[in-house]
Amino acid sequence: MLDHTVRLLPLGDAALTVELGDAIDPAVNARVIALAERIRGQSWNGVLDVVPTYRSLTIHVDPRRLDLPALMERLRLLPAPPPAEPASGKEVTIPVLYGGDAGPDLDDLAEFANLSATDVIRLHSSTAYRVYMLGFTPGFPYLGSVPEPLAMPRLETPRPTVPAGSVGIAGRQTGIYPIASPGGWRIIGRTPRALYRPVSQTPFLVSPGDVVRFVPIDAATFDRLRRESHDQS
């Protein structure tokens, strides 16, 4: 059964949030992902979607087929997921062209961190990042944690458009814009890999629990990989 530390929070009559912790923590996130998979495996009639986040998950239901009191009772009787290994998913390599037009905030980040741009790239690309959740736009991965010197706050005024593939930093998080959209993260580079493939049976390149590693590339490699990605789409 779920223990007393788990909070069940109704969201109207068609969704329920299950909170498993209060901090951004790989172990908490691993429990979230494990519980989400367990709920999906129940195939409960009326459950429309299960969406994991950093420290909680939200269950969306059709209230005509499953009301929230009944769902909460099922959850209370559901065996709690055992502790899970924080890095349990696949490893995904993301090539990145850093700086220049692809990374307009790289120099500002270097000044913030009191480092050279080269050292910023080295630090950012030397870390293995956990995919904590997807959100904001389809397939946008929230990755953590960024090395402390690079933890620059978001822009005060978001950009109206951030190009698809842009790699950004917001505090201790880093992420990748799968589609062009508004955004306030500090953009330090861009990847030619497609993170969102809507016509594919697996539309998202990464999933919660995966591990992402960034690899610096030059402009020629970026152009070649972008052409190859376009040819395969």
Coordinates of C-alpha atoms in Angstrom, one line a residue, residues 8-221:
L8 CA -3.4 12.5 -3.2
L9 CA -4.6 15.9 -4.5
P10 CA -7.7 16.0 -6.7
L11 CA -7.6 18.4 -9.6
G12 CA -11.3 19.1 -10.4
D13 CA -13.2 15.9 -11.2
A14 CA -11.1 14.6 -14.0
A15 CA -7.5 14.4 -12.7
L16 CA -5.6 13.4 -9.5
T17 CA -2.0 14.3 -8.6
V18 CA 0.0 11.9 -6.5
E19 CA 2.9 13.6 -4.7
L20 CA 5.8 11.3 -3.6
G21 CA 8.2 13.9 -2.4
D22 CA 9.2 17.6 -2.0
A23 CA 12.5 17.8 -3.7
I24 CA 14.1 17.3 -7.1
D25 CA 15.8 14.0 -6.3
P26 CA 16.7 11.1 -8.6
A27 CA 15.4 8.5 -6.0
V28 CA 12.1 10.3 -5.7
N29 CA 11.8 10.6 -9.5
A30 CA 12.6 6.9 -9.9
R31 CA 9.7 6.1 -7.5
V32 CA 7.4 8.4 -9.6
I33 CA 8.3 6.6 -12.8
A34 CA 7.9 3.2 -11.2
L35 CA 4.5 4.1 -9.8
A36 CA 3.4 5.5 -13.2
E37 CA 4.3 2.3 -14.9
R38 CA 2.5 0.2 -12.3
I39 CA -0.7 2.3 -12.7
R40 CA -0.5 2.0 -16.5
G41 CA -0.1 -1.8 -16.0
Q42 CA -3.4 -2.0 -14.2
S43 CA -5.3 -1.0 -17.3
W44 CA -8.1 0.6 -15.2
N45 CA -11.2 1.5 -17.1
G46 CA -11.5 5.2 -17.2
V47 CA -7.8 6.1 -16.9
L48 CA -6.9 8.3 -19.9
D49 CA -3.3 9.2 -19.2
V50 CA -0.6 9.0 -16.5
V51 CA 1.9 11.9 -16.6
P52 CA 5.0 11.7 -14.4
T53 CA 6.9 14.8 -13.3
Y54 CA 9.9 15.5 -11.1
R55 CA 8.3 14.4 -7.8
S56 CA 4.7 13.6 -8.6
L57 CA 2.4 12.1 -11.2
T58 CA -1.0 13.2 -12.5
I59 CA -3.7 10.7 -13.5
H60 CA -6.2 11.9 -16.0
V61 CA -9.6 10.1 -16.0
D62 CA -13.0 10.1 -17.6
P63 CA -15.2 10.9 -14.6
R64 CA -18.1 9.2 -16.3
R65 CA -16.3 5.9 -16.0
L66 CA -14.0 6.4 -13.0
D67 CA -14.6 8.9 -10.3
L68 CA -11.8 10.3 -8.1
P69 CA -12.9 8.7 -4.8
A70 CA -12.9 5.3 -6.5
L71 CA -9.5 6.0 -8.0
M72 CA -8.1 7.1 -4.7
E73 CA -9.3 3.9 -3.0
R74 CA -7.6 1.8 -5.7
L75 CA -4.4 3.8 -5.3
R76 CA -4.4 3.3 -1.5
L77 CA -4.7 -0.5 -2.0
L78 CA -2.0 -0.6 -4.7
P79 CA 1.3 -2.0 -3.6
A80 CA 3.9 0.7 -3.3
P81 CA 6.7 0.5 -5.9
P82 CA 10.0 -0.7 -4.5
P83 CA 13.0 1.6 -4.5
A84 CA 14.2 1.9 -8.1
E85 CA 17.6 2.7 -9.5
P86 CA 17.7 6.4 -10.5
A87 CA 19.3 5.7 -13.8
S88 CA 17.1 2.9 -15.2
G89 CA 16.5 4.0 -18.8
K90 CA 18.4 4.1 -22.0
E91 CA 21.4 6.4 -22.7
V92 CA 20.9 8.9 -25.5
T93 CA 23.7 11.0 -27.1
I94 CA 22.8 14.5 -28.3
P95 CA 25.2 16.3 -30.6
V96 CA 25.3 20.0 -30.0
L97 CA 26.7 23.0 -31.9
Y98 CA 27.5 25.4 -29.1
G99 CA 27.7 29.2 -29.3
G100 CA 27.2 31.6 -32.2
D101 CA 23.8 31.9 -33.8
A102 CA 23.0 28.4 -32.4
G103 CA 23.8 29.5 -28.8
P104 CA 23.2 33.2 -28.4
D105 CA 23.4 33.1 -24.6
L106 CA 26.7 31.2 -24.3
D107 CA 28.9 34.2 -23.8
D108 CA 26.5 35.7 -21.2
L109 CA 26.5 32.3 -19.3
A110 CA 30.3 32.3 -19.5
E111 CA 30.5 35.7 -17.9
F112 CA 27.9 34.7 -15.2
A113 CA 30.0 31.6 -14.4
N114 CA 33.3 33.5 -14.6
L115 CA 34.5 30.9 -17.1
S116 CA 35.6 30.9 -20.7
A117 CA 33.0 29.8 -23.2
T118 CA 35.2 26.7 -23.8
D119 CA 35.0 25.8 -20.1
V120 CA 31.2 26.2 -20.2
I121 CA 30.9 23.8 -23.1
R122 CA 33.3 21.4 -21.3
L123 CA 31.3 21.5 -18.1
H124 CA 27.9 21.2 -19.8
S125 CA 28.9 18.3 -22.0
S126 CA 30.8 16.4 -19.3
T127 CA 27.7 15.7 -17.2
A128 CA 25.3 12.7 -17.6
Y129 CA 21.8 14.2 -17.2
R130 CA 18.7 12.4 -16.0
V131 CA 15.5 12.9 -17.9
Y132 CA 13.2 13.8 -15.0
M133 CA 10.1 14.6 -17.1
L134 CA 8.7 15.7 -20.4
G135 CA 6.5 18.8 -20.7
F136 CA 6.0 22.4 -21.8
T137 CA 5.9 21.3 -25.4
P138 CA 5.6 17.8 -26.9
G139 CA 8.8 15.9 -26.0
F140 CA 10.6 18.8 -24.1
P141 CA 12.9 17.0 -21.7
Y142 CA 13.7 18.5 -18.3
L143 CA 17.2 17.3 -17.5
G144 CA 19.3 17.6 -14.4
S145 CA 21.3 18.6 -12.8
V146 CA 23.5 21.3 -14.3
P147 CA 26.9 21.9 -12.7
E148 CA 26.4 24.6 -10.1
P149 CA 28.6 27.3 -11.8
L150 CA 26.3 27.1 -14.9
A151 CA 23.0 27.5 -12.9
M152 CA 22.0 30.8 -14.5
P153 CA 18.4 32.0 -14.0
R154 CA 16.0 32.3 -16.9
L155 CA 15.8 35.4 -19.1
E156 CA 13.7 38.2 -17.5
T157 CA 11.8 38.5 -20.8
P158 CA 11.2 35.2 -22.8
R159 CA 12.0 35.2 -26.5
P160 CA 8.9 35.1 -28.8
T161 CA 10.5 32.2 -30.7
V162 CA 13.2 29.7 -29.8
P163 CA 14.3 27.5 -32.8
A164 CA 13.7 23.7 -32.6
G165 CA 16.7 21.8 -31.3
S166 CA 17.8 24.7 -29.1
V167 CA 19.6 23.6 -25.9
G168 CA 19.0 25.8 -22.9
I169 CA 19.7 26.3 -19.2
A170 CA 17.3 27.5 -16.5
G171 CA 18.9 27.3 -13.0
R172 CA 20.0 23.7 -12.3
Q173 CA 18.0 22.4 -15.3
T174 CA 19.0 22.0 -18.9
G175 CA 16.6 21.1 -21.7
I176 CA 16.0 20.9 -25.4
Y177 CA 13.3 22.6 -27.4
P178 CA 11.7 19.9 -29.7
I179 CA 9.7 22.5 -31.7
A180 CA 10.0 26.2 -32.3
S181 CA 8.2 28.0 -29.4
P182 CA 8.4 30.9 -27.1
G183 CA 10.9 30.4 -24.2
G184 CA 13.0 32.0 -21.5
W185 CA 15.8 29.5 -21.0
R186 CA 19.4 30.6 -21.7
I187 CA 20.2 29.2 -25.1
I188 CA 23.7 27.9 -25.4
G189 CA 23.6 25.6 -28.5
R190 CA 21.4 23.6 -30.9
T191 CA 21.1 19.9 -31.8
P192 CA 20.3 18.6 -35.3
R193 CA 18.5 15.6 -33.8
A194 CA 14.7 15.5 -33.8
L195 CA 13.3 15.0 -30.3
Y196 CA 9.7 15.0 -31.5
R197 CA 8.6 12.8 -34.4
P198 CA 4.8 13.0 -34.5
V199 CA 4.3 10.4 -37.2
S200 CA 6.5 7.8 -35.5
Q201 CA 5.2 5.0 -33.4
T202 CA 7.6 6.3 -30.7
P203 CA 7.2 10.1 -31.1
F204 CA 9.6 11.1 -28.4
L205 CA 13.4 10.5 -28.6
V206 CA 13.8 10.4 -24.8
S207 CA 11.6 9.2 -21.9
P208 CA 11.6 9.9 -18.2
G209 CA 14.3 7.9 -16.5
D210 CA 16.6 8.0 -19.6
V211 CA 20.1 9.5 -19.4
V212 CA 21.3 12.2 -21.9
R213 CA 24.8 13.1 -22.7
F214 CA 25.7 16.1 -24.9
V215 CA 28.5 15.9 -27.4
P216 CA 30.0 19.1 -28.9
I217 CA 30.1 19.2 -32.7
D218 CA 31.2 21.8 -35.3
A219 CA 29.1 23.6 -37.9
A220 CA 29.9 21.2 -40.7
T221 CA 28.9 18.2 -38.7

